Amino acid sequence: MASPMEVYNASQTSLPDTMHATISSSQSGIMSKVLENTGVWSVLFTVLAIAVAYDQIQYWRQKGNLVGDPFKIPFIGPFLESVDPKFSKYYEKWTSGELSCVSVFHKFVIISSTRDMSRKVFNSPTYVKPCVVDVAHKLLRAENWVFMDGKEHVEYRKGLNGLFTRQAMESYLPSQQQVYNEYFESFLRMTKAKSGAPQPFVYPLRELMCAVSCRTFVGHYMSREGVKKIADDYYYMTAALELVNFPFIIPYTKTWYGKKASDQVIVAFSACAAKAKIRMRQKGAEPECIMDRWVQQMFESERYRERIAKGEQVPQEEKPSMLLRMFSDYEISMTVMSFLFASQDATSSACSWLLQLTADRPEVLAKVREEGARIRPDSKAEVKLEDLEQMEYTRAVVKETLRYRPPVIMVPYLVKKAFHIPEANYTAPKGSMIIPSTWLSLHDPEAYPEPDTFDPERWISGTAEDQGKNWLVFGTGPHYCIGQNYAVLNLILLLHKLSTDFDWHHEITPLSEEIRIFATIFPKDDLQLSFSRRGEGLVAAQ
């Protein structure tokens, strides 16, 4: 029988062997896992490093001799700048060279700055086509006519030209005036509610311009509440476009809300199109809005084809000026949405600056009023198109506003195929984005002496009207703004009607002349205004 000491000694000799085996086995397992994990992280790090290097090399390869940052922030580039865009950053790019560049996410972006370079892009449909930003295709729909190209775009555009003739624009005036009268009265109530104190008016003006556009485009097929909803929805759609080249729509982000809003706008305009088709089928129905006029042209084309199909010899003079097919409610809705998309932010921007600039320059406003009273002495009478056409000085104020503070400062295009630009010794790669800007051409001292001075007289006694090559407010080339005459006349009507019956006071702040970018440009202080009826005095100014 072993003694207690022997038992103890036995345990002292056998236990360590077991423990060593266990520890060794444990260490081997841990090391194996460490090595496995190290392998995974090593692979991931290597892949990331290769991706970063590839992204950087691609940027250098596409950049070539262009002005731009020597290094790109991996993958996202200067994306964060688009979250809070600053005019100074854009201006810095424009003045850095004729062509400069950035790379945002997967898209290489070339910025064209000068008049001639921007015109070259606008006038090169063989190589480029409008694209706005990535999310725009999802908001406006990829099949929208604004994204069409070549002959298809030309033919579609021809069918829309009749909606913006002089006769057509005259028929829209009565409804536009009704909207202005209604909203001007609401501005008085808003001012009274604040005891005359100035308040931000950028958003009320957005709603006003949306209401004018909606009445022009879809007439009375949409209620005042519907217009308010559309104005709110378009705000979300515009906000979605701020995230330049963001490739995904993530729930509860700006792009997600923008897509939901665009879906609702499509439904609303489709309902209007259905109503227009019912109304314009009725005998004696006269068009009151763009949608009516377009549907009427479709019906005329349909009747003409039916007569031809029956073997009838239709006189040439009875053939519609433009034969159209019958567009679906959805297609009509998409087109009207593109009209509103083109006009909403631009006219909101323009009228904001227009009211600020004229309020701050009483001598300019006095001339506008004198001209209006002379041409239209009966202020209660309806404004006619010939009245607006005679308002030379008021037109000059509008055009100078558009030059001094152009609403659209850049227009993105997609490069369809390698686009060689010999003037810059550079070839824009296929798939890149090239963005002609308008600011420098409209602030060119050779075309517009003292370009940073607001001077409407340059359009009357000066040479501004002769600077057609610099006038890029509405673009140029095959995709120039189809509604440019409508936009100018609309702003003339706004300024004339408001100045005839109302006074407005602008509270100048340190940010009044600073520019805030929200797709288009606005006063950074959101335009502090108060309104009163003429002759009653401005409470805020006392």
Coordinates of C-alpha atoms in Angstrom, one line a residue:
M1 CA 0.0 0.0 0.0
A2 CA 1.5 3.3 -1.0
S3 CA 2.2 5.9 1.5
P4 CA 0.5 9.3 1.4
M5 CA 3.9 10.8 0.3
E6 CA 4.1 8.3 -2.6
V7 CA 0.6 9.1 -3.6
Y8 CA 1.5 12.8 -3.5
N9 CA 4.7 12.2 -5.4
A10 CA 2.8 10.2 -8.0
S11 CA 0.4 13.0 -8.5
Q12 CA 3.2 15.5 -8.8
T13 CA 4.8 13.5 -11.7
S14 CA 1.7 12.6 -13.7
L15 CA -0.4 15.8 -13.4
P16 CA 2.1 18.1 -15.2
D17 CA 2.2 15.8 -18.2
T18 CA -1.6 16.1 -18.5
M19 CA -1.5 19.8 -18.0
H20 CA 1.3 20.3 -20.5
A21 CA -0.7 18.3 -23.0
T22 CA -3.8 20.4 -22.4
I23 CA -2.0 23.7 -22.5
S24 CA -0.2 22.7 -25.6
S25 CA -3.4 21.7 -27.3
S26 CA -5.1 24.9 -26.1
Q27 CA -2.2 27.1 -27.4
S28 CA -2.2 25.3 -30.7
G29 CA -6.0 26.0 -31.1
I30 CA -5.6 29.6 -30.1
M31 CA -2.7 30.1 -32.5
S32 CA -4.6 28.4 -35.3
K33 CA -7.5 30.7 -34.8
V34 CA -5.3 33.8 -34.6
L35 CA -3.6 32.7 -37.8
E36 CA -6.9 32.1 -39.4
N37 CA -8.3 35.5 -38.4
T38 CA -5.0 37.2 -39.3
G39 CA -5.4 35.6 -42.7
V40 CA -8.9 37.0 -43.1
W41 CA -8.0 40.5 -42.0
S42 CA -4.8 40.4 -44.1
V43 CA -6.9 39.5 -47.2
L44 CA -9.5 42.2 -46.4
F45 CA -6.8 44.8 -45.9
T46 CA -5.0 43.7 -49.1
V47 CA -8.3 43.9 -51.1
L48 CA -9.1 47.3 -49.6
A49 CA -5.6 48.6 -50.4
I50 CA -5.8 47.3 -54.0
A51 CA -9.3 49.0 -54.3
V52 CA -8.0 52.3 -53.0
A53 CA -5.0 52.1 -55.3
Y54 CA -7.2 51.3 -58.3
D55 CA -9.6 54.1 -57.4
Q56 CA -6.7 56.6 -57.2
I57 CA -5.0 55.3 -60.4
Q58 CA -8.3 55.5 -62.3
Y59 CA -8.7 59.1 -61.1
W60 CA -5.2 60.0 -62.3
R61 CA -5.7 58.3 -65.6
Q62 CA -9.0 60.1 -66.2
K63 CA -7.7 63.4 -64.9
G64 CA -4.9 63.7 -67.3
N65 CA -3.8 67.3 -67.6
L66 CA -6.9 68.8 -66.1
V67 CA -6.9 71.1 -63.0
G68 CA -8.0 69.1 -59.9
D69 CA -7.0 67.8 -56.6
P70 CA -3.8 65.6 -56.9
F71 CA -5.3 62.9 -54.7
K72 CA -8.9 61.7 -54.4
I73 CA -10.5 60.8 -51.1
P74 CA -10.9 57.1 -51.5
F75 CA -14.2 56.1 -53.2
I76 CA -16.4 59.0 -52.1
G77 CA -14.2 61.9 -53.4
P78 CA -15.6 65.4 -52.4
F79 CA -19.1 63.9 -51.8
L80 CA -19.4 65.5 -48.4
E81 CA -19.2 69.0 -50.0
S82 CA -22.5 68.2 -51.8
V83 CA -24.2 67.7 -48.4
D84 CA -23.6 71.4 -47.7
P85 CA -22.7 72.9 -51.0
K86 CA -20.9 76.3 -50.9
F87 CA -20.9 78.8 -53.8
S88 CA -17.3 79.7 -53.0
K89 CA -16.2 76.1 -53.7
Y90 CA -17.9 76.2 -57.1
Y91 CA -16.4 79.6 -57.9
E92 CA -13.0 78.3 -57.0
K93 CA -13.4 75.5 -59.5
W94 CA -14.7 77.7 -62.3
T95 CA -11.7 80.1 -61.9
S96 CA -9.1 77.4 -61.7
G97 CA -9.2 76.7 -65.4
E98 CA -11.3 76.2 -68.5
L99 CA -11.7 72.6 -67.5
S100 CA -11.3 71.1 -64.0
C101 CA -12.3 67.9 -62.5
V102 CA -13.4 65.9 -59.4
S103 CA -14.4 62.3 -58.9
V104 CA -17.4 61.5 -56.8
F105 CA -18.1 57.8 -56.0
H106 CA -18.0 56.0 -59.3
K107 CA -18.4 59.1 -61.5
F108 CA -15.6 61.2 -62.9
V109 CA -16.8 64.8 -63.3
I110 CA -15.4 67.4 -65.6
I111 CA -16.3 71.0 -65.0
S112 CA -16.4 73.5 -67.9
S113 CA -16.1 77.1 -66.9
T114 CA -15.7 79.6 -69.7
R115 CA -18.2 80.7 -72.2
D116 CA -16.6 79.0 -75.2
M117 CA -16.0 75.8 -73.5
S118 CA -19.5 75.6 -72.0
R119 CA -21.0 76.4 -75.5
K120 CA -18.9 73.6 -77.0
V121 CA -20.4 71.1 -74.5
F122 CA -24.0 72.5 -75.1
N123 CA -23.5 72.2 -78.8
S124 CA -22.0 68.7 -79.0
P125 CA -25.0 66.3 -79.0
T126 CA -23.0 63.7 -80.8
Y127 CA -20.8 63.3 -77.7
V128 CA -23.0 64.3 -74.8
K129 CA -26.6 64.2 -73.5
P130 CA -28.3 65.7 -70.5
C131 CA -28.2 63.5 -67.4
V132 CA -28.7 65.8 -64.3
V133 CA -27.4 63.5 -61.5
D134 CA -27.7 59.7 -61.0
V135 CA -30.9 59.9 -58.8
A136 CA -32.7 62.1 -61.4
H137 CA -33.3 59.1 -63.6
K138 CA -35.1 57.5 -60.7
L139 CA -37.1 60.6 -59.8
L140 CA -38.1 61.7 -63.3
R141 CA -38.0 58.2 -64.8
A142 CA -35.3 57.1 -67.2
E143 CA -37.8 57.0 -70.1
N144 CA -38.7 60.7 -69.6
W145 CA -38.3 62.8 -72.8
V146 CA -35.6 65.0 -71.2
F147 CA -33.2 62.1 -71.3
M148 CA -34.0 61.2 -74.9
D149 CA -31.2 61.7 -77.4
G150 CA -30.8 62.4 -81.1
K151 CA -33.7 62.2 -83.5
E152 CA -36.0 60.8 -80.9
H153 CA -35.5 63.9 -78.7
V154 CA -35.9 66.2 -81.7
E155 CA -39.2 64.7 -82.8
Y156 CA -40.6 64.7 -79.3
R157 CA -39.6 68.3 -78.8
K158 CA -41.3 69.3 -82.0
G159 CA -44.5 68.0 -80.6
L160 CA -44.1 70.3 -77.6
N161 CA -43.2 73.5 -79.4
G162 CA -46.9 74.4 -80.0
L163 CA -47.4 74.6 -76.2
F164 CA -45.2 77.7 -76.0
T165 CA -46.3 79.8 -79.0
R166 CA -47.4 83.4 -78.5
Q167 CA -51.1 82.4 -78.9
A168 CA -50.7 79.6 -76.3
M169 CA -48.9 81.8 -73.8
E170 CA -51.6 84.5 -74.1
S171 CA -54.2 81.9 -73.2
Y172 CA -52.4 81.0 -70.0
L173 CA -52.3 84.6 -68.7
P174 CA -55.8 84.8 -67.1
S175 CA -55.2 81.8 -64.8
Q176 CA -51.7 83.0 -63.9
Q177 CA -53.1 86.4 -62.8
Q178 CA -55.7 84.7 -60.6
V179 CA -53.0 82.8 -58.8
Y180 CA -50.9 85.9 -58.3
N181 CA -53.8 87.9 -56.9
E182 CA -54.6 85.0 -54.5
Y183 CA -51.1 84.6 -53.2
F184 CA -50.3 88.4 -52.9
E185 CA -53.3 88.7 -50.6
S186 CA -51.9 85.8 -48.6
F187 CA -48.6 87.6 -48.3
L188 CA -50.5 90.5 -46.7
R189 CA -52.1 88.2 -44.2
M190 CA -48.7 86.6 -43.4
T191 CA -47.2 90.0 -42.7
K192 CA -50.1 91.1 -40.6
A193 CA -49.8 87.9 -38.5
K194 CA -46.2 88.9 -37.7
S195 CA -47.3 92.5 -36.9
G196 CA -45.4 93.8 -40.0
A197 CA -42.1 92.2 -39.0
P198 CA -40.0 90.8 -41.9
Q199 CA -40.0 87.0 -42.2
P200 CA -38.4 84.4 -44.5
F201 CA -40.2 84.4 -47.9
V202 CA -38.1 82.0 -50.0
Y203 CA -40.5 79.0 -49.3
P204 CA -43.8 81.0 -49.7
L205 CA -42.4 82.2 -53.1
R206 CA -41.5 78.6 -54.0
E207 CA -45.2 77.7 -53.3
L208 CA -46.4 80.7 -55.3
M209 CA -44.2 79.8 -58.4
C210 CA -45.3 76.1 -58.1
A211 CA -49.0 77.3 -58.0
V212 CA -48.5 79.5 -61.1
S213 CA -46.7 76.6 -62.9
C214 CA -49.4 74.1 -62.0
R215 CA -52.2 76.3 -63.1
T216 CA -50.4 76.9 -66.4
F217 CA -49.6 73.2 -66.9
V218 CA -52.7 71.5 -65.5
G219 CA -55.3 74.3 -65.1
H220 CA -58.1 73.6 -62.6
Y221 CA -57.7 69.9 -62.7
M222 CA -55.7 70.3 -59.4
S223 CA -57.0 71.9 -56.2
R224 CA -55.2 74.5 -54.1
E225 CA -54.5 71.7 -51.5
G226 CA -53.1 69.6 -54.4
V227 CA -50.8 72.4 -55.4
K228 CA -49.5 72.8 -51.8
K229 CA -48.8 69.0 -51.8
I230 CA -47.0 69.3 -55.1
A231 CA -44.9 72.2 -53.8
D232 CA -43.9 70.2 -50.7
D233 CA -43.1 67.1 -52.8
Y234 CA -40.9 69.1 -55.2
Y235 CA -38.9 70.3 -52.2
Y236 CA -38.1 66.7 -51.3
M237 CA -37.3 65.9 -54.9
T238 CA -34.9 68.9 -55.1
A239 CA -33.3 67.9 -51.8
A240 CA -32.7 64.4 -53.2
L241 CA -30.6 65.9 -56.0
E242 CA -28.2 67.5 -53.6
L243 CA -26.5 64.1 -53.0
V244 CA -24.5 64.3 -56.2
N245 CA -23.9 60.9 -57.8
F246 CA -24.9 59.0 -54.6
P247 CA -25.5 55.6 -56.2
F248 CA -28.2 54.1 -53.9
I249 CA -31.7 55.0 -52.6
I250 CA -31.5 54.2 -48.9
P251 CA -34.7 54.2 -46.8
Y252 CA -35.4 57.4 -44.8
T253 CA -32.7 59.4 -46.6
K254 CA -33.1 62.4 -48.9
T255 CA -33.1 60.2 -52.0
W256 CA -35.7 57.9 -50.5
Y257 CA -38.1 60.8 -49.6
G258 CA -37.5 62.3 -53.0
K259 CA -38.4 59.0 -54.8
K260 CA -41.6 58.7 -52.7
A261 CA -42.5 62.3 -53.6
S262 CA -41.9 61.8 -57.3
D263 CA -44.2 58.7 -57.2
Q264 CA -46.9 60.8 -55.7
V265 CA -46.4 63.6 -58.3
I266 CA -46.7 61.1 -61.1
V267 CA -50.0 59.9 -59.7
A268 CA -51.4 63.4 -59.3
F269 CA -50.5 64.5 -62.8
S270 CA -51.8 61.3 -64.3
A271 CA -55.1 62.0 -62.7
C272 CA -55.0 65.5 -64.3
A273 CA -54.2 64.0 -67.7
A274 CA -57.2 61.6 -67.5
K275 CA -59.5 64.6 -66.6
A276 CA -58.1 66.6 -69.5
K277 CA -58.8 63.9 -72.0
I278 CA -62.4 63.7 -70.8
R279 CA -62.9 67.5 -71.0
M280 CA -61.2 68.1 -74.3
R281 CA -63.4 65.4 -76.0
Q282 CA -66.5 67.5 -75.2
K283 CA -67.8 69.7 -78.1
G284 CA -66.7 73.3 -77.9
A285 CA -64.1 72.7 -75.2
E286 CA -61.3 75.4 -75.3
P287 CA -57.8 74.7 -73.9
E288 CA -57.1 76.6 -70.7
C289 CA -53.7 75.0 -69.8
I290 CA -50.7 73.3 -71.4
M291 CA -52.2 69.9 -70.8
D292 CA -55.5 70.8 -72.5
R293 CA -53.6 72.2 -75.5
W294 CA -51.4 69.1 -75.8
V295 CA -54.3 66.7 -75.5
Q296 CA -56.2 68.8 -78.1
Q297 CA -53.3 68.3 -80.6
M298 CA -53.4 64.6 -79.9
F299 CA -57.2 64.4 -80.7
E300 CA -56.7 66.5 -83.8
S301 CA -54.0 64.2 -85.0
E302 CA -56.2 61.2 -84.2
R303 CA -59.1 62.6 -86.2
Y304 CA -56.9 63.4 -89.1
R305 CA -55.6 59.8 -89.3
E306 CA -59.1 58.5 -89.1
R307 CA -60.1 60.6 -92.1
I308 CA -57.1 59.4 -94.0
A309 CA -57.8 55.8 -93.1
K310 CA -61.3 56.2 -94.5
G311 CA -59.8 57.2 -97.8
E312 CA -60.9 60.9 -97.5
Q313 CA -58.8 63.5 -99.4
V314 CA -58.0 65.9 -96.5
P315 CA -57.0 69.4 -97.7
Q316 CA -53.4 70.3 -96.7
E317 CA -54.6 73.3 -94.7
E318 CA -56.6 70.9 -92.5
K319 CA -53.6 68.8 -91.6
P320 CA -52.4 69.4 -88.1
S321 CA -49.1 71.3 -88.0
M322 CA -47.6 68.4 -86.0
L323 CA -48.9 64.9 -86.1
L324 CA -48.9 63.4 -82.6
R325 CA -49.6 59.9 -81.4
M326 CA -52.0 59.4 -78.4
F327 CA -49.8 59.6 -75.3
S328 CA -50.8 57.7 -72.2
D329 CA -51.7 59.4 -69.0
Y330 CA -48.4 58.3 -67.5
E331 CA -46.4 59.7 -70.4
I332 CA -48.3 63.0 -70.2
S333 CA -47.6 63.0 -66.4
M334 CA -43.9 62.4 -66.9
T335 CA -43.6 65.3 -69.4
V336 CA -45.5 67.7 -67.2
M337 CA -43.4 66.7 -64.3
S338 CA -40.3 67.5 -66.3
F339 CA -41.8 71.0 -67.1
L340 CA -42.3 71.6 -63.4
F341 CA -38.9 70.2 -62.6
A342 CA -37.3 72.7 -65.0
S343 CA -39.4 75.7 -63.9
Q344 CA -40.0 75.2 -60.2
D345 CA -36.5 75.8 -58.7
A346 CA -35.4 78.2 -61.4
T347 CA -38.4 80.6 -61.2
S348 CA -38.4 80.3 -57.4
S349 CA -34.8 81.4 -57.4
A350 CA -35.3 84.2 -60.0
C351 CA -38.3 85.7 -58.3
S352 CA -36.5 85.7 -54.9
W353 CA -33.6 87.7 -56.2
L354 CA -36.0 89.9 -58.3
L355 CA -37.9 91.0 -55.2
Q356 CA -34.7 91.5 -53.2
L357 CA -32.9 93.5 -55.8
T358 CA -35.8 95.8 -56.6
A359 CA -36.6 96.4 -52.9
D360 CA -33.0 97.4 -52.3
R361 CA -33.0 99.7 -55.3
P362 CA -36.0 102.0 -55.0
E363 CA -35.0 104.0 -58.1
V364 CA -35.3 100.8 -60.2
L365 CA -38.7 99.9 -58.7
A366 CA -39.9 103.5 -59.4
K367 CA -39.1 103.1 -63.1
V368 CA -40.9 99.7 -63.2
R369 CA -44.0 101.3 -61.7
E370 CA -43.9 104.3 -64.0
E371 CA -43.6 102.1 -67.1
G372 CA -46.5 99.9 -65.9
A373 CA -48.8 102.8 -65.2
R374 CA -48.0 104.3 -68.6
I375 CA -48.6 101.2 -70.6
R376 CA -51.6 99.9 -68.5
P377 CA -53.3 102.9 -66.9
D378 CA -56.3 100.9 -65.7
S379 CA -54.7 98.8 -63.0
K380 CA -57.9 96.8 -62.5
A381 CA -58.0 95.7 -66.2
E382 CA -56.7 92.2 -67.1
V383 CA -53.0 92.2 -68.2
K384 CA -52.7 91.4 -71.9
L385 CA -49.7 89.8 -73.6
E386 CA -49.1 93.0 -75.7
D387 CA -48.9 94.9 -72.4
L388 CA -46.1 92.7 -71.2
E389 CA -44.3 92.9 -74.6
Q390 CA -44.2 96.7 -74.4
M391 CA -42.6 96.8 -70.9
E392 CA -39.0 97.3 -72.1
Y393 CA -37.6 98.5 -68.7
T394 CA -39.4 95.8 -66.7
R395 CA -38.0 93.2 -69.1
A396 CA -34.5 94.7 -68.7
V397 CA -34.9 94.3 -64.9
V398 CA -35.9 90.7 -65.3
K399 CA -33.0 89.9 -67.7
E400 CA -30.5 91.7 -65.5
T401 CA -31.7 89.7 -62.5
L402 CA -31.2 86.5 -64.5
R403 CA -27.7 87.6 -65.6
Y404 CA -26.6 88.9 -62.2
R405 CA -28.0 85.9 -60.2
P406 CA -28.5 83.1 -62.8
P407 CA -30.7 80.5 -61.2
V408 CA -29.1 77.6 -63.0
I409 CA -25.4 77.8 -62.6
M410 CA -24.5 74.5 -64.2
V411 CA -26.1 71.8 -66.3
P412 CA -24.8 68.2 -66.1
Y413 CA -24.2 66.2 -69.2
L414 CA -23.2 62.5 -69.7
V415 CA -20.3 61.8 -72.1
K416 CA -21.8 59.2 -74.6
K417 CA -18.5 58.4 -76.3
A418 CA -14.9 59.7 -76.0
F419 CA -15.2 63.5 -76.5
H420 CA -11.9 65.1 -77.7
I421 CA -11.6 68.7 -76.8
P422 CA -8.6 70.0 -78.8
E423 CA -8.7 73.4 -77.1
A424 CA -7.7 71.8 -73.8
N425 CA -5.7 68.9 -75.3
Y426 CA -8.0 66.5 -73.5
T427 CA -10.4 63.7 -74.2
A428 CA -13.3 63.3 -71.9
P429 CA -13.8 59.5 -71.3
K430 CA -17.0 57.8 -72.1
G431 CA -19.3 57.5 -69.1
S432 CA -17.9 60.5 -67.4
M433 CA -20.0 63.6 -66.5
I434 CA -19.2 67.0 -68.0
I435 CA -20.8 70.1 -66.6
P436 CA -20.9 73.3 -68.5
S437 CA -21.4 76.3 -66.1
T438 CA -23.0 79.6 -66.8
W439 CA -21.7 82.0 -64.1
L440 CA -18.4 83.2 -65.8
S441 CA -20.1 83.8 -69.1
L442 CA -22.7 85.9 -67.5
H443 CA -20.1 87.8 -65.4
D444 CA -17.7 88.4 -68.3
P445 CA -16.4 92.0 -68.0
E446 CA -15.9 92.1 -71.8
A447 CA -19.5 91.3 -72.5
Y448 CA -21.0 93.0 -69.5
P449 CA -18.9 95.9 -68.1
E450 CA -18.8 96.0 -64.3
P451 CA -20.5 92.5 -64.2
D452 CA -20.9 92.5 -60.4
T453 CA -23.1 95.6 -60.6
F454 CA -26.9 95.3 -61.0
D455 CA -27.6 97.6 -64.0
P456 CA -30.9 97.0 -66.0
E457 CA -29.9 99.9 -68.3
R458 CA -27.3 97.8 -69.9
W459 CA -30.2 96.0 -71.7
I460 CA -31.6 99.2 -73.1
S461 CA -28.8 101.7 -73.8
G462 CA -25.9 99.3 -73.5
T463 CA -24.7 96.3 -75.5
A464 CA -26.0 93.5 -73.4
E465 CA -28.6 92.4 -76.0
D466 CA -25.8 91.9 -78.5
Q467 CA -24.0 89.4 -76.2
G468 CA -25.9 86.3 -77.4
K469 CA -23.0 84.0 -77.0
N470 CA -22.7 84.9 -73.4
W471 CA -26.4 84.6 -72.6
L472 CA -26.4 81.0 -71.3
V473 CA -29.2 81.4 -68.8
F474 CA -31.4 79.0 -70.7
G475 CA -28.6 77.0 -72.2
T476 CA -28.0 76.6 -75.9
G477 CA -27.9 73.9 -78.5
P478 CA -30.5 71.1 -79.1
H479 CA -31.5 70.9 -75.4
Y480 CA -32.0 74.7 -74.7
C481 CA -34.9 75.5 -72.4
I482 CA -38.1 75.1 -74.4
G483 CA -40.0 77.5 -72.1
Q484 CA -37.5 80.4 -71.9
N485 CA -39.9 83.0 -73.4
Y486 CA -42.6 81.7 -71.0
A487 CA -40.3 82.1 -68.1
V488 CA -39.3 85.7 -68.9
L489 CA -42.9 86.8 -69.5
N490 CA -44.0 85.1 -66.3
L491 CA -41.4 87.1 -64.3
I492 CA -42.4 90.3 -66.0
L493 CA -46.0 89.6 -65.1
L494 CA -45.1 88.9 -61.5
L495 CA -43.0 92.1 -61.1
H496 CA -45.6 94.3 -62.9
K497 CA -48.6 93.0 -60.9
L498 CA -46.9 93.1 -57.5
S499 CA -45.4 96.6 -58.0
T500 CA -48.7 98.0 -59.3
D501 CA -50.7 97.1 -56.2
F502 CA -48.2 96.3 -53.4
D503 CA -45.2 97.6 -51.5
W504 CA -42.6 95.3 -50.0
H505 CA -39.8 95.9 -47.6
H506 CA -36.6 93.9 -47.5
E507 CA -34.6 93.7 -44.3
I508 CA -30.9 93.6 -45.4
T509 CA -28.8 91.3 -43.3
P510 CA -25.1 90.3 -43.6
L511 CA -26.2 87.2 -45.5
S512 CA -28.6 88.9 -48.0
E513 CA -26.1 89.0 -50.8
E514 CA -24.5 85.7 -49.9
I515 CA -25.6 82.7 -52.0
R516 CA -27.1 79.5 -50.8
I517 CA -27.2 76.6 -53.2
F518 CA -30.3 74.4 -53.2
A519 CA -30.2 73.0 -56.8
T520 CA -30.5 76.7 -57.9
I521 CA -29.3 79.7 -55.9
F522 CA -31.1 81.7 -53.2
P523 CA -30.3 84.5 -50.7
K524 CA -28.6 82.9 -47.8
D525 CA -30.8 84.6 -45.2
D526 CA -33.9 83.2 -47.0
L527 CA -35.1 86.6 -48.0
Q528 CA -36.6 88.6 -45.1
L529 CA -39.7 90.5 -46.5
S530 CA -42.8 92.2 -45.4
F531 CA -45.7 93.3 -47.6
S532 CA -48.4 96.0 -47.6
R533 CA -51.0 97.4 -50.0
R534 CA -49.7 100.5 -51.8
G535 CA -50.7 103.6 -49.9
E536 CA -51.2 101.9 -46.6
G537 CA -47.6 102.1 -45.5
L538 CA -45.2 99.4 -44.4
V539 CA -45.4 98.6 -40.8
A540 CA -41.9 97.1 -40.6
A541 CA -40.4 100.2 -42.3
Q542 CA -41.9 102.7 -39.8

